[in-house]
Short mmCIF file of C-alpha atoms in Angstrom, two decimals:
data_model
loop_
_atom_site.label_atom_id
_atom_site.label_comp_id
_atom_site.label_asym_id
_atom_site.label_seq_id
_atom_site.Cartn_x
_atom_site.Cartn_y
_atom_site.Cartn_z
CA MET A 1 -84.12 94.55 22.88
CA SER A 2 -80.87 96.10 21.65
CA GLU A 3 -77.94 93.68 21.68
CA LEU A 4 -75.90 95.37 24.38
CA SER A 5 -72.52 93.63 24.58
CA LEU A 6 -69.85 94.06 27.20
CA SER A 7 -67.53 95.54 24.58
CA ALA A 8 -69.95 98.47 24.27
CA HIS A 9 -68.90 99.66 27.72
CA ASN A 10 -65.52 101.28 28.32
CA LEU A 11 -64.88 101.05 32.04
CA GLU A 12 -62.03 103.55 31.95
CA SER A 13 -64.35 106.16 30.48
CA ILE A 14 -67.09 105.31 32.97
CA PHE A 15 -64.58 105.61 35.82
CA CYS A 16 -63.51 109.06 34.63
CA GLU A 17 -67.14 110.21 34.35
CA SER A 18 -68.23 108.76 37.70
CA GLN A 19 -68.00 110.26 41.14
CA ARG A 20 -65.43 108.82 43.53
CA LEU A 21 -66.80 106.54 46.24
CA GLU A 22 -67.47 108.48 49.44
CA LEU A 23 -68.00 106.55 52.67
CA PRO A 24 -68.79 107.52 56.27
CA MET A 25 -65.71 107.73 58.48
CA ALA A 26 -67.02 104.66 60.34
CA CYS A 27 -66.14 102.57 57.27
CA TYR A 28 -62.41 103.32 57.56
CA TYR A 29 -60.02 101.55 59.90
CA GLN A 30 -56.28 101.82 60.44
CA LEU A 31 -53.97 99.27 62.01
CA THR A 32 -50.57 100.53 63.10
CA ASN A 33 -48.79 97.21 63.66
CA PRO A 34 -49.41 93.44 63.55
CA ASP A 35 -50.37 93.44 67.22
CA SER A 36 -53.10 96.07 66.82
CA ALA A 37 -56.48 94.95 68.10
CA ILE A 38 -58.93 94.45 65.24
CA PRO A 39 -62.39 95.82 66.16
CA TYR A 40 -64.37 92.84 64.87
CA THR A 41 -67.68 93.74 66.52
CA HIS A 42 -67.57 97.30 65.22
CA CYS A 43 -66.51 96.08 61.78
CA LEU A 44 -69.43 93.63 61.61
CA GLY A 45 -71.78 96.45 62.54
CA THR A 46 -70.31 98.61 59.78
CA LEU A 47 -70.68 95.84 57.23
CA ASN A 48 -74.26 95.20 58.27
CA GLN A 49 -75.14 98.89 57.90
CA HIS A 50 -73.06 99.94 54.91
CA GLY A 51 -71.91 96.70 53.25
CA ILE A 52 -68.34 97.99 52.92
CA CYS A 53 -65.24 98.90 54.93
CA ILE A 54 -61.60 99.65 54.20
CA PHE A 55 -58.62 98.82 56.41
CA THR A 56 -55.26 100.50 55.99
CA LEU A 57 -52.27 98.62 57.38
CA ASN A 58 -49.21 100.68 58.28
CA TYR A 59 -47.03 97.59 57.83
CA ARG A 60 -46.57 94.46 55.71
CA ASP A 61 -46.85 90.99 57.18
CA ASN A 62 -47.23 88.63 54.20
CA SER A 63 -51.02 88.45 54.50
CA ALA A 64 -51.09 87.16 58.08
CA THR A 65 -53.37 89.99 59.26
CA PHE A 66 -55.57 89.57 56.18
CA LYS A 67 -56.17 85.87 56.76
CA LYS A 68 -56.65 86.27 60.51
CA MET A 69 -59.12 89.11 59.99
CA ILE A 70 -61.39 87.24 57.57
CA GLN A 71 -61.28 83.97 59.51
CA ASN A 72 -62.43 85.87 62.60
CA LEU A 73 -65.15 87.78 60.75
CA GLY A 74 -66.73 84.82 58.98
CA ILE A 75 -66.36 81.47 57.24
CA PRO A 76 -63.98 81.50 54.24
CA HIS A 77 -65.35 80.21 50.96
CA PRO A 78 -63.13 77.52 49.36
CA HIS A 79 -62.17 77.43 45.70
CA LYS A 80 -61.90 74.08 43.92
CA GLU A 81 -59.90 72.44 46.68
CA GLN A 82 -61.36 72.34 50.17
CA GLY A 83 -59.44 74.72 52.39
CA SER A 84 -57.94 76.74 49.52
CA PHE A 85 -59.66 80.04 50.24
CA LEU A 86 -56.83 82.53 49.55
CA TRP A 87 -56.73 83.51 45.87
CA ASP A 88 -53.86 85.44 44.27
CA ILE A 89 -55.00 88.02 41.74
CA LYS A 90 -52.15 88.69 39.36
CA LEU A 91 -51.40 88.29 35.70
CA SER A 92 -50.64 84.72 34.73
CA SER A 93 -47.62 83.83 32.63
CA GLU A 94 -50.13 82.21 30.25
CA ASN A 95 -51.49 85.63 29.29
CA SER A 96 -49.16 85.72 26.31
CA ASP A 97 -50.55 82.40 25.04
CA ARG A 98 -53.93 82.98 23.40
CA LYS A 99 -54.73 79.27 23.32
CA ASN A 100 -54.37 78.93 27.10
CA LYS A 101 -55.86 82.32 27.89
CA GLN A 102 -59.46 81.22 27.46
CA HIS A 103 -59.07 78.76 30.34
CA LEU A 104 -57.65 81.33 32.75
CA ALA A 105 -59.74 82.73 35.57
CA ARG A 106 -60.86 86.24 34.63
CA SER A 107 -58.91 87.72 37.53
CA HIS A 108 -55.67 86.39 36.01
CA GLN A 109 -56.14 88.29 32.75
CA GLU A 110 -55.39 91.94 32.06
CA TYR A 111 -58.66 92.88 30.34
CA GLU A 112 -61.45 94.93 31.87
CA PHE A 113 -63.62 92.87 34.19
CA HIS A 114 -67.16 94.15 33.76
CA PHE A 115 -69.77 94.51 36.49
CA HIS A 116 -70.58 91.30 38.28
CA THR A 117 -70.98 89.61 41.64
CA ASP A 118 -68.58 86.85 42.66
CA CYS A 119 -69.67 83.20 42.46
CA SER A 120 -72.98 84.07 40.78
CA TYR A 121 -72.77 80.55 39.30
CA GLU A 122 -73.06 78.89 42.73
CA GLU A 123 -76.27 78.08 44.58
CA ASN A 124 -74.88 79.45 47.83
CA VAL A 125 -73.23 82.77 47.00
CA PRO A 126 -70.63 84.13 49.49
CA ASP A 127 -71.93 87.11 51.45
CA TYR A 128 -68.72 89.12 51.20
CA PHE A 129 -65.33 89.23 49.57
CA ALA A 130 -62.16 90.95 50.71
CA LEU A 131 -59.25 92.26 48.64
CA TYR A 132 -55.78 92.84 50.05
CA VAL A 133 -53.42 94.99 47.97
CA LEU A 134 -49.83 93.77 47.96
CA HIS A 135 -48.78 95.72 44.85
CA ALA A 136 -51.16 98.31 43.42
CA ASP A 137 -51.11 99.06 39.70
CA GLN A 138 -48.44 101.78 39.31
CA LYS A 139 -49.52 102.64 35.76
CA SER A 140 -53.06 103.88 36.51
CA GLY A 141 -54.74 100.58 35.69
CA GLY A 142 -56.78 98.16 37.77
CA LYS A 143 -59.13 100.79 39.17
CA HIS A 144 -62.32 99.64 40.86
CA LEU A 145 -65.95 100.58 40.23
CA VAL A 146 -68.96 99.68 42.38
CA VAL A 147 -72.72 100.04 42.02
CA ASP A 148 -75.06 99.98 45.01
CA VAL A 149 -77.99 97.63 44.37
CA LYS A 150 -80.29 99.99 46.28
CA TYR A 151 -79.98 102.44 43.39
CA LEU A 152 -80.92 99.75 40.88
CA ILE A 153 -83.94 98.58 42.88
CA ASP A 154 -85.27 102.13 43.11
CA ALA A 155 -84.61 102.92 39.43
CA LEU A 156 -85.90 99.72 37.78
CA SER A 157 -89.42 99.68 36.40
CA LYS A 158 -91.86 97.54 38.37
CA ALA A 159 -92.24 95.14 35.44
CA SER A 160 -88.49 94.57 35.09
CA LEU A 161 -87.94 94.21 38.82
CA ASN A 162 -90.75 91.66 39.00
CA LEU A 163 -89.20 89.58 36.20
CA LEU A 164 -85.68 89.75 37.59
CA GLN A 165 -86.90 88.85 41.05
CA ASN A 166 -89.34 86.06 40.21
CA THR A 167 -88.22 84.38 36.97
CA PRO A 168 -85.11 82.15 37.23
CA ILE A 169 -82.47 82.17 34.51
CA THR A 170 -79.90 79.55 33.51
CA ILE A 171 -76.34 80.38 34.56
CA LYS A 172 -73.29 78.48 33.29
CA VAL A 173 -70.50 77.48 35.67
CA PRO A 174 -67.13 78.71 34.29
CA GLN A 175 -64.72 75.93 33.44
CA GLU A 176 -62.09 77.17 35.87
CA PHE A 177 -64.57 76.87 38.76
CA PHE A 178 -66.31 73.63 37.74
CA LYS A 179 -67.29 71.51 40.75
CA GLY A 180 -69.45 68.87 39.08
CA ILE A 181 -72.43 71.02 38.03
CA ASP A 182 -72.62 72.64 34.58
CA THR A 183 -75.44 75.13 35.20
CA ILE A 184 -77.72 76.44 37.91
CA GLN A 185 -81.15 78.07 37.91
CA ALA A 186 -81.50 81.27 39.91
CA CYS A 187 -83.11 84.70 39.90
CA ILE A 188 -80.90 87.73 39.32
CA ILE A 189 -82.51 89.50 42.29
CA ASP A 190 -83.84 87.48 45.22
CA GLU A 191 -86.73 88.11 47.59
CA ASN A 192 -84.44 90.10 49.90
CA PHE A 193 -83.22 92.30 47.04
CA ASN A 194 -79.79 90.69 46.93
CA ILE A 195 -78.26 90.42 43.46
CA ARG A 196 -76.23 87.87 41.53
CA TYR A 197 -75.00 88.79 38.08
CA ARG A 198 -72.30 88.12 35.50
CA ARG A 199 -73.47 88.66 31.95
CA GLU A 200 -71.08 86.38 30.06
CA ILE A 201 -72.22 83.22 31.88
CA ILE A 202 -75.96 83.74 31.38
CA VAL A 203 -77.57 81.41 28.83
CA PHE A 204 -79.26 84.13 26.79
CA ASN A 205 -80.87 81.85 24.21
CA SER A 206 -83.08 80.41 26.96
CA LEU A 207 -84.57 83.79 27.91
CA THR A 208 -87.92 85.21 26.88
CA PRO A 209 -88.16 88.60 25.12
CA GLN A 210 -89.52 90.06 28.37
CA GLN A 211 -86.52 88.78 30.34
CA LEU A 212 -84.12 90.15 27.74
CA LYS A 213 -85.80 93.53 27.98
CA ALA A 214 -85.50 93.50 31.79
CA ILE A 215 -81.80 92.63 31.63
CA ASP A 216 -81.25 95.34 29.05
CA GLU A 217 -82.85 97.87 31.40
CA LEU A 218 -80.77 96.59 34.31
CA GLU A 219 -77.49 96.93 32.41
CA ARG A 220 -78.27 100.41 31.15
CA LEU A 221 -78.68 101.45 34.77
CA ILE A 222 -75.55 99.61 35.95
CA TYR A 223 -73.30 101.18 33.33
CA SER A 224 -74.53 104.72 33.80
CA ALA A 225 -72.00 107.13 35.27
CA HIS A 226 -74.75 108.25 37.65
CA ALA A 227 -74.86 104.78 39.28
CA CYS A 228 -71.13 104.01 39.36
CA ARG A 229 -68.67 105.04 42.02
CA GLY A 230 -64.90 104.83 41.49
CA LEU A 231 -62.35 103.55 43.98
CA ILE A 232 -58.55 103.31 43.89
CA LEU A 233 -56.89 101.08 46.45
CA SER A 234 -53.31 101.57 47.65
CA ASN A 235 -50.66 99.15 48.87
CA ASN A 236 -51.48 97.49 52.21
CA GLN A 237 -55.17 98.33 52.07
CA ILE A 238 -57.94 95.77 52.57
CA LEU A 239 -61.36 96.29 51.01
CA ILE A 240 -64.28 94.27 52.40
CA LEU A 241 -67.39 94.50 50.22
CA SER A 242 -70.83 92.91 50.25
CA ASN A 243 -71.10 90.49 47.36
CA THR A 244 -74.90 90.73 47.25
CA ARG A 245 -75.49 94.44 47.87
CA PHE A 246 -72.94 95.75 45.37
CA LEU A 247 -71.85 94.95 41.83
CA HIS A 248 -68.16 95.57 41.15
CA ALA A 249 -65.90 95.97 38.14
CA ARG A 250 -62.25 96.62 37.34
CA THR A 251 -60.55 98.63 34.60
CA GLN A 252 -57.80 97.12 32.46
CA ILE A 253 -54.58 96.18 34.25
CA LYS A 254 -51.57 98.09 32.96
CA ASP A 255 -48.91 97.11 35.49
CA PRO A 256 -47.83 93.44 35.10
CA LYS A 257 -46.63 93.47 38.72
CA ARG A 258 -50.08 94.27 40.11
CA HIS A 259 -50.83 91.76 42.88
CA LEU A 260 -53.89 91.46 45.10
CA GLN A 261 -55.21 88.63 47.23
CA ARG A 262 -58.87 87.78 47.67
CA ILE A 263 -60.89 85.85 50.21
CA ARG A 264 -64.61 85.31 49.82
CA PHE A 265 -66.53 84.51 52.96
CA PHE A 266 -69.88 83.91 54.60
CA LEU A 267 -71.15 85.69 57.68
CA PRO A 268 -72.71 83.11 60.04
CA CYS A 269 -75.39 85.57 61.10
CA LEU A 270 -76.58 85.82 57.48
CA ARG A 271 -76.90 82.08 56.89
CA LYS A 272 -80.41 80.71 57.07
#
């Protein structure tokens, strides 16, 4: 297996080479004011079929619509503290301090955030996450990339898919999200073809040569311009994306004022 590191992939270049994300019109919603009725049933149907939808708000209301929307769609996923489900994504003041930087959540740093699924280090992975844009990057940074897992499933060799689907790996829990468990054992792809993945927290020295080869094949597919789709979000837009049917990434942040909020959540109908 070739030692394929994250630094070998330039997300800005991949974004430029990739096609822009095109969605059916049913995936787009627009709310004109805070009193606009939110079509929850239709939205759930869209998410079930396509795994993604985008709301555009023609107003600002300090995240009230965002929180109401997600709490009515599903069950918010807490962070370290129970009940703390709203997460601000913006550069931390500690970014200038290299010593403290290593303990920051990845979303609070300016570097590229390579392809991953959220909470891949937890036994019970949230079904979806939502991003609300308060201040988009005004300097052409912070662009989004997504990869549909369906493409990966179809493109993987049978041998690699079998290994990824049936052989658990050891995944480290990041320090900033530690909840009493250091590692978990899980398969990258489950029996329902849902994915969990974040390269830098995989314990690679515990993998067999066959597993390494399968992961190498997976990543070569993920980082191909053919698989990736680019997306730029604007102020007052809300992206809701399946956390098990898509991998997502973000280019380097260039605007220090960039500010998003995120809520991860479970859909009750998907819980077993």
